[in-house]
Amino acid sequence: MLDAAPAFVAFERVQKSYDGENLVVKDLNLSMPKGEFLTMLGPSGSGKTTCLMMLAGFETATHGDILLDGVSINNIPPHKRGIGMVFQNYALFPHMTVAENLSFPLEVRKIGKSDREQKVKRALDMVQMGDFAGRRPAQLSGGQQQRIALARALVFEPELVLMDEPLGALDKQLRETLQFEITNLAHDLGITTVYVTHDQTEALTMSDRVAVFDDGRIQQLAPPDELYEKPQNSFVAQFIGENNTLDGVIEEIKGNTCIVKLDSGEIIDAVPVNVTKVGERTKVSIRPERVEFNRDRLHDDAHTLKAEVLEFIYMGDIFRTRLRVAGTDEFIIKTRNAPDQTRLKPGEIIEIGWLAEDCRALDA
Ligand SMILES: Nc1ncnc2c1ncn2[C@@H]1O[C@H](COP(=O)(O)OP(=O)(O)OP(=O)(O)O)[C@@H](O)[C@H]1O
Ligand SMILES: [Mg+2]
């Protein structure tokens, strides 16, 4: 498993303050094995770029250690860390051709001319830009420039590459193509990557693990499926994907189930995630696609609640239905558009249910 592999990149109790007063990174502990593709995901101002800048060496940590291959790099200047970088608007040198842009990091590293030419050619081929060596950046589209920026970060064969919203400025289709290319390249070359985005789909589709940031802390660090299916707190449950929440109070906790009395009066079972005591307030969370309303598809021991259909939206591949249930008008269910799937009508009264294991009692 990932945790057992020796750390290639490690943050140990790292804190950062810009003004000597407020910590924008509060207590970061993170350990990445070689070859991992890790994404830092989180709202604006949560500290993602700051973490990347500390790893790159452009900012210093106020407290704690950052280690690369087991060695503290706190006192190593950026250009000696051997890290490749791509940023959202990391400008290419406008007066240089594409080939000269790529050759530059090699010249800085005192690589000889014939080696340089060979490496530049290989890096350009890697991002399918071999025919553009002689152009200047202004003569390229945004996506092509971003490909060159990627090639420039890879040309000196770094073991670690940092990317900060590298696809932020591109349209959806190009983003998706490049997402695929970046992950393939990183895996093929065995590069360890720290990727920053606030696009959750991008994070889920590209990463081996995702670190969800909020308020200078990692709220959860997990592979994409675990993050989506087993959020550890209300912030992660709300931030990743769509989610229904019902407010209530813990009535009883027994091992890995608990009984919740909803504010609307109903009693349901849930998995106690980060609630610890009877009487504690909780937000119970259920994914829209885990809710069932066809009687014959309901599990025997599933709970049922009465619901009124408020809105039915046909979305092509799925149906999205909004319900009034347990005191909320914002309960969403999603069902696959299968030939035998019922299309609900506003005003209908139905019974909905789910498995207790899909229902998580989280902090209020
Ligand atoms: N150079 C700086 N000087 C002072 N404060 C800074 C500096 N850079 C960032 N901050 C502050 O630190 C906090 C974290 O900023 P950071 O850029 O790391 O967030 P982020 O997660 O990358 O956000 P975004 O998604 O908007 O890029 C913010 O409150 C920001 O205002
Ligand atoms: Mg940022």
PDB file of N, CA and C in Angstrom, residues 79-143:
ATOM      1  N   HIS A  79      16.555  26.613  -7.411  1.00  0.00           N
ATOM      2  CA  HIS A  79      17.153  26.063  -8.631  1.00  0.00           C
ATOM      3  C   HIS A  79      18.002  24.821  -8.364  1.00  0.00           C
ATOM      4  N   LYS A  80      18.268  24.560  -7.076  1.00  0.00           N
ATOM      5  CA  LYS A  80      19.057  23.354  -6.768  1.00  0.00           C
ATOM      6  C   LYS A  80      18.177  22.185  -6.316  1.00  0.00           C
ATOM      7  N   ARG A  81      16.840  22.398  -6.333  1.00  0.00           N
ATOM      8  CA  ARG A  81      15.954  21.322  -5.875  1.00  0.00           C
ATOM      9  C   ARG A  81      15.592  20.357  -6.994  1.00  0.00           C
ATOM     10  N   GLY A  82      15.901  20.764  -8.255  1.00  0.00           N
ATOM     11  CA  GLY A  82      15.637  19.864  -9.381  1.00  0.00           C
ATOM     12  C   GLY A  82      14.171  19.555  -9.596  1.00  0.00           C
ATOM     13  N   ILE A  83      13.329  20.564  -9.354  1.00  0.00           N
ATOM     14  CA  ILE A  83      11.880  20.363  -9.471  1.00  0.00           C
ATOM     15  C   ILE A  83      11.369  21.059 -10.728  1.00  0.00           C
ATOM     16  N   GLY A  84      10.537  20.367 -11.512  1.00  0.00           N
ATOM     17  CA  GLY A  84       9.912  20.978 -12.682  1.00  0.00           C
ATOM     18  C   GLY A  84       8.610  21.647 -12.272  1.00  0.00           C
ATOM     19  N   MET A  85       8.292  22.775 -12.917  1.00  0.00           N
ATOM     20  CA  MET A  85       7.082  23.495 -12.518  1.00  0.00           C
ATOM     21  C   MET A  85       6.254  23.984 -13.702  1.00  0.00           C
ATOM     22  N   VAL A  86       4.954  23.891 -13.555  1.00  0.00           N
ATOM     23  CA  VAL A  86       4.029  24.447 -14.558  1.00  0.00           C
ATOM     24  C   VAL A  86       2.949  25.217 -13.806  1.00  0.00           C
ATOM     25  N   PHE A  87       2.731  26.463 -14.194  1.00  0.00           N
ATOM     26  CA  PHE A  87       1.700  27.273 -13.550  1.00  0.00           C
ATOM     27  C   PHE A  87       0.640  27.684 -14.560  1.00  0.00           C
ATOM     28  N   GLN A  88      -0.458  28.199 -14.024  1.00  0.00           N
ATOM     29  CA  GLN A  88      -1.591  28.578 -14.871  1.00  0.00           C
ATOM     30  C   GLN A  88      -1.162  29.545 -15.986  1.00  0.00           C
ATOM     31  N   ASN A  89      -0.439  30.574 -15.594  1.00  0.00           N
ATOM     32  CA  ASN A  89      -0.007  31.525 -16.607  1.00  0.00           C
ATOM     33  C   ASN A  89       1.509  31.649 -16.619  1.00  0.00           C
ATOM     34  N   TYR A  90       2.140  30.496 -16.491  1.00  0.00           N
ATOM     35  CA  TYR A  90       3.595  30.506 -16.478  1.00  0.00           C
ATOM     36  C   TYR A  90       4.063  30.905 -17.863  1.00  0.00           C
ATOM     37  N   ALA A  91       4.359  32.203 -18.035  1.00  0.00           N
ATOM     38  CA  ALA A  91       4.691  32.731 -19.351  1.00  0.00           C
ATOM     39  C   ALA A  91       5.948  32.067 -19.894  1.00  0.00           C
ATOM     40  N   LEU A  92       5.866  31.669 -21.144  1.00  0.00           N
ATOM     41  CA  LEU A  92       7.066  31.241 -21.851  1.00  0.00           C
ATOM     42  C   LEU A  92       7.836  32.517 -22.177  1.00  0.00           C
ATOM     43  N   PHE A  93       9.142  32.396 -22.398  1.00  0.00           N
ATOM     44  CA  PHE A  93       9.902  33.599 -22.775  1.00  0.00           C
ATOM     45  C   PHE A  93       9.469  34.021 -24.174  1.00  0.00           C
ATOM     46  N   PRO A  94       8.861  35.215 -24.303  1.00  0.00           N
ATOM     47  CA  PRO A  94       8.237  35.579 -25.581  1.00  0.00           C
ATOM     48  C   PRO A  94       9.242  35.800 -26.721  1.00  0.00           C
ATOM     49  N   HIS A  95      10.465  36.216 -26.368  1.00  0.00           N
ATOM     50  CA  HIS A  95      11.441  36.519 -27.414  1.00  0.00           C
ATOM     51  C   HIS A  95      12.189  35.276 -27.897  1.00  0.00           C
ATOM     52  N   MET A  96      11.923  34.139 -27.252  1.00  0.00           N
ATOM     53  CA  MET A  96      12.611  32.906 -27.652  1.00  0.00           C
ATOM     54  C   MET A  96      11.668  32.005 -28.426  1.00  0.00           C
ATOM     55  N   THR A  97      12.236  31.186 -29.309  1.00  0.00           N
ATOM     56  CA  THR A  97      11.419  30.179 -29.986  1.00  0.00           C
ATOM     57  C   THR A  97      11.068  29.079 -28.985  1.00  0.00           C
ATOM     58  N   VAL A  98      10.167  28.215 -29.420  1.00  0.00           N
ATOM     59  CA  VAL A  98       9.780  27.073 -28.591  1.00  0.00           C
ATOM     60  C   VAL A  98      11.016  26.255 -28.211  1.00  0.00           C
ATOM     61  N   ALA A  99      11.869  25.965 -29.193  1.00  0.00           N
ATOM     62  CA  ALA A  99      13.066  25.148 -28.925  1.00  0.00           C
ATOM     63  C   ALA A  99      13.989  25.858 -27.938  1.00  0.00           C
ATOM     64  N   GLU A 100      14.131  27.184 -28.099  1.00  0.00           N
ATOM     65  CA  GLU A 100      15.006  27.935 -27.184  1.00  0.00           C
ATOM     66  C   GLU A 100      14.432  27.958 -25.763  1.00  0.00           C
ATOM     67  N   ASN A 101      13.105  28.061 -25.675  1.00  0.00           N
ATOM     68  CA  ASN A 101      12.454  28.010 -24.363  1.00  0.00           C
ATOM     69  C   ASN A 101      12.775  26.697 -23.643  1.00  0.00           C
ATOM     70  N   LEU A 102      12.745  25.616 -24.411  1.00  0.00           N
ATOM     71  CA  LEU A 102      12.989  24.302 -23.811  1.00  0.00           C
ATOM     72  C   LEU A 102      14.466  24.080 -23.510  1.00  0.00           C
ATOM     73  N   SER A 103      15.300  24.699 -24.326  1.00  0.00           N
ATOM     74  CA  SER A 103      16.739  24.509 -24.166  1.00  0.00           C
ATOM     75  C   SER A 103      17.252  25.242 -22.929  1.00  0.00           C
ATOM     76  N   PHE A 104      16.543  26.327 -22.573  1.00  0.00           N
ATOM     77  CA  PHE A 104      17.004  27.188 -21.480  1.00  0.00           C
ATOM     78  C   PHE A 104      17.267  26.456 -20.158  1.00  0.00           C
ATOM     79  N   PRO A 105      16.297  25.679 -19.648  1.00  0.00           N
ATOM     80  CA  PRO A 105      16.579  24.984 -18.372  1.00  0.00           C
ATOM     81  C   PRO A 105      17.748  24.005 -18.473  1.00  0.00           C
ATOM     82  N   LEU A 106      18.061  23.571 -19.690  1.00  0.00           N
ATOM     83  CA  LEU A 106      19.187  22.645 -19.863  1.00  0.00           C
ATOM     84  C   LEU A 106      20.511  23.414 -19.848  1.00  0.00           C
ATOM     85  N   GLU A 107      20.502  24.618 -20.470  1.00  0.00           N
ATOM     86  CA  GLU A 107      21.705  25.467 -20.452  1.00  0.00           C
ATOM     87  C   GLU A 107      22.058  25.841 -19.017  1.00  0.00           C
ATOM     88  N   VAL A 108      21.003  26.214 -18.252  1.00  0.00           N
ATOM     89  CA  VAL A 108      21.218  26.564 -16.849  1.00  0.00           C
ATOM     90  C   VAL A 108      21.901  25.410 -16.114  1.00  0.00           C
ATOM     91  N   ARG A 109      21.563  24.198 -16.513  1.00  0.00           N
ATOM     92  CA  ARG A 109      22.135  23.013 -15.860  1.00  0.00           C
ATOM     93  C   ARG A 109      23.403  22.530 -16.545  1.00  0.00           C
ATOM     94  N   LYS A 110      23.943  23.381 -17.446  1.00  0.00           N
ATOM     95  CA  LYS A 110      25.240  23.110 -18.094  1.00  0.00           C
ATOM     96  C   LYS A 110      25.265  21.800 -18.889  1.00  0.00           C
ATOM     97  N   ILE A 111      24.135  21.518 -19.565  1.00  0.00           N
ATOM     98  CA  ILE A 111      24.084  20.339 -20.431  1.00  0.00           C
ATOM     99  C   ILE A 111      24.667  20.728 -21.794  1.00  0.00           C
ATOM    100  N   GLY A 112      25.491  19.878 -22.379  1.00  0.00           N
ATOM    101  CA  GLY A 112      26.144  20.166 -23.668  1.00  0.00           C
ATOM    102  C   GLY A 112      25.162  20.272 -24.826  1.00  0.00           C
ATOM    103  N   LYS A 113      25.620  20.916 -25.922  1.00  0.00           N
ATOM    104  CA  LYS A 113      24.730  21.267 -27.025  1.00  0.00           C
ATOM    105  C   LYS A 113      24.023  20.066 -27.662  1.00  0.00           C
ATOM    106  N   SER A 114      24.760  19.016 -27.961  1.00  0.00           N
ATOM    107  CA  SER A 114      24.120  17.915 -28.687  1.00  0.00           C
ATOM    108  C   SER A 114      23.122  17.181 -27.778  1.00  0.00           C
ATOM    109  N   ASP A 115      23.459  17.073 -26.514  1.00  0.00           N
ATOM    110  CA  ASP A 115      22.525  16.501 -25.543  1.00  0.00           C
ATOM    111  C   ASP A 115      21.264  17.339 -25.451  1.00  0.00           C
ATOM    112  N   ARG A 116      21.479  18.659 -25.445  1.00  0.00           N
ATOM    113  CA  ARG A 116      20.346  19.593 -25.344  1.00  0.00           C
ATOM    114  C   ARG A 116      19.386  19.386 -26.505  1.00  0.00           C
ATOM    115  N   GLU A 117      19.952  19.333 -27.713  1.00  0.00           N
ATOM    116  CA  GLU A 117      19.105  19.210 -28.903  1.00  0.00           C
ATOM    117  C   GLU A 117      18.272  17.928 -28.857  1.00  0.00           C
ATOM    118  N   GLN A 118      18.920  16.887 -28.409  1.00  0.00           N
ATOM    119  CA  GLN A 118      18.244  15.596 -28.344  1.00  0.00           C
ATOM    120  C   GLN A 118      17.117  15.617 -27.302  1.00  0.00           C
ATOM    121  N   LYS A 119      17.398  16.207 -26.147  1.00  0.00           N
ATOM    122  CA  LYS A 119      16.391  16.256 -25.080  1.00  0.00           C
ATOM    123  C   LYS A 119      15.211  17.157 -25.458  1.00  0.00           C
ATOM    124  N   VAL A 120      15.517  18.280 -26.118  1.00  0.00           N
ATOM    125  CA  VAL A 120      14.460  19.193 -26.543  1.00  0.00           C
ATOM    126  C   VAL A 120      13.538  18.492 -27.532  1.00  0.00           C
ATOM    127  N   LYS A 121      14.134  17.785 -28.467  1.00  0.00           N
ATOM    128  CA  LYS A 121      13.339  17.088 -29.474  1.00  0.00           C
ATOM    129  C   LYS A 121      12.429  16.049 -28.804  1.00  0.00           C
ATOM    130  N   ARG A 122      12.999  15.326 -27.850  1.00  0.00           N
ATOM    131  CA  ARG A 122      12.214  14.288 -27.195  1.00  0.00           C
ATOM    132  C   ARG A 122      11.053  14.874 -26.379  1.00  0.00           C
ATOM    133  N   ALA A 123      11.335  15.968 -25.700  1.00  0.00           N
ATOM    134  CA  ALA A 123      10.288  16.606 -24.887  1.00  0.00           C
ATOM    135  C   ALA A 123       9.168  17.137 -25.779  1.00  0.00           C
ATOM    136  N   LEU A 124       9.538  17.700 -26.935  1.00  0.00           N
ATOM    137  CA  LEU A 124       8.513  18.224 -27.855  1.00  0.00           C
ATOM    138  C   LEU A 124       7.673  17.091 -28.436  1.00  0.00           C
ATOM    139  N   ASP A 125       8.333  16.002 -28.769  1.00  0.00           N
ATOM    140  CA  ASP A 125       7.585  14.853 -29.297  1.00  0.00           C
ATOM    141  C   ASP A 125       6.618  14.309 -28.249  1.00  0.00           C
ATOM    142  N   MET A 126       7.065  14.337 -27.008  1.00  0.00           N
ATOM    143  CA  MET A 126       6.256  13.826 -25.916  1.00  0.00           C
ATOM    144  C   MET A 126       4.908  14.547 -25.821  1.00  0.00           C
ATOM    145  N   VAL A 127       4.908  15.847 -26.052  1.00  0.00           N
ATOM    146  CA  VAL A 127       3.648  16.603 -25.987  1.00  0.00           C
ATOM    147  C   VAL A 127       3.086  16.866 -27.392  1.00  0.00           C
ATOM    148  N   GLN A 128       3.546  16.097 -28.339  1.00  0.00           N
ATOM    149  CA  GLN A 128       3.088  16.176 -29.740  1.00  0.00           C
ATOM    150  C   GLN A 128       3.204  17.572 -30.330  1.00  0.00           C
ATOM    151  N   MET A 129       4.361  18.207 -30.084  1.00  0.00           N
ATOM    152  CA  MET A 129       4.575  19.558 -30.604  1.00  0.00           C
ATOM    153  C   MET A 129       5.876  19.613 -31.408  1.00  0.00           C
ATOM    154  N   GLY A 130       6.291  18.471 -31.922  1.00  0.00           N
ATOM    155  CA  GLY A 130       7.550  18.360 -32.655  1.00  0.00           C
ATOM    156  C   GLY A 130       7.660  19.324 -33.831  1.00  0.00           C
ATOM    157  N   ASP A 131       6.541  19.664 -34.454  1.00  0.00           N
ATOM    158  CA  ASP A 131       6.584  20.527 -35.643  1.00  0.00           C
ATOM    159  C   ASP A 131       6.621  22.015 -35.307  1.00  0.00           C
ATOM    160  N   PHE A 132       6.628  22.346 -34.026  1.00  0.00           N
ATOM    161  CA  PHE A 132       6.486  23.756 -33.652  1.00  0.00           C
ATOM    162  C   PHE A 132       7.764  24.365 -33.071  1.00  0.00           C
ATOM    163  N   ALA A 133       8.881  23.652 -33.195  1.00  0.00           N
ATOM    164  CA  ALA A 133      10.127  24.064 -32.538  1.00  0.00           C
ATOM    165  C   ALA A 133      10.552  25.484 -32.882  1.00  0.00           C
ATOM    166  N   GLY A 134      10.281  25.921 -34.102  1.00  0.00           N
ATOM    167  CA  GLY A 134      10.781  27.216 -34.562  1.00  0.00           C
ATOM    168  C   GLY A 134       9.847  28.384 -34.283  1.00  0.00           C
ATOM    169  N   ARG A 135       8.652  28.098 -33.776  1.00  0.00           N
ATOM    170  CA  ARG A 135       7.692  29.197 -33.548  1.00  0.00           C
ATOM    171  C   ARG A 135       7.981  29.938 -32.255  1.00  0.00           C
ATOM    172  N   ARG A 136       7.448  31.159 -32.202  1.00  0.00           N
ATOM    173  CA  ARG A 136       7.500  31.898 -30.944  1.00  0.00           C
ATOM    174  C   ARG A 136       6.175  31.695 -30.203  1.00  0.00           C
ATOM    175  N   PRO A 137       6.160  31.844 -28.845  1.00  0.00           N
ATOM    176  CA  PRO A 137       4.938  31.600 -28.072  1.00  0.00           C
ATOM    177  C   PRO A 137       3.711  32.336 -28.622  1.00  0.00           C
ATOM    178  N   ALA A 138       3.885  33.583 -29.070  1.00  0.00           N
ATOM    179  CA  ALA A 138       2.742  34.365 -29.554  1.00  0.00           C
ATOM    180  C   ALA A 138       2.085  33.728 -30.780  1.00  0.00           C
ATOM    181  N   GLN A 139       2.819  32.833 -31.448  1.00  0.00           N
ATOM    182  CA  GLN A 139       2.267  32.194 -32.648  1.00  0.00           C
ATOM    183  C   GLN A 139       1.601  30.853 -32.325  1.00  0.00           C
ATOM    184  N   LEU A 140       1.348  30.614 -31.027  1.00  0.00           N
ATOM    185  CA  LEU A 140       0.721  29.351 -30.610  1.00  0.00           C
ATOM    186  C   LEU A 140      -0.613  29.624 -29.924  1.00  0.00           C
ATOM    187  N   SER A 141      -1.512  28.638 -29.972  1.00  0.00           N
ATOM    188  CA  SER A 141      -2.776  28.758 -29.237  1.00  0.00           C
ATOM    189  C   SER A 141      -2.513  28.557 -27.745  1.00  0.00           C
ATOM    190  N   GLY A 142      -3.499  28.859 -26.916  1.00  0.00           N
ATOM    191  CA  GLY A 142      -3.342  28.705 -25.463  1.00  0.00           C
ATOM    192  C   GLY A 142      -2.987  27.275 -25.068  1.00  0.00           C
ATOM    193  N   GLY A 143      -3.665  26.322 -25.688  1.00  0.00           N
ATOM    194  CA  GLY A 143      -3.419  24.919 -25.369  1.00  0.00           C
ATOM    195  C   GLY A 143      -2.030  24.483 -25.800  1.00  0.00           C
TER     196      GLY A 143
END
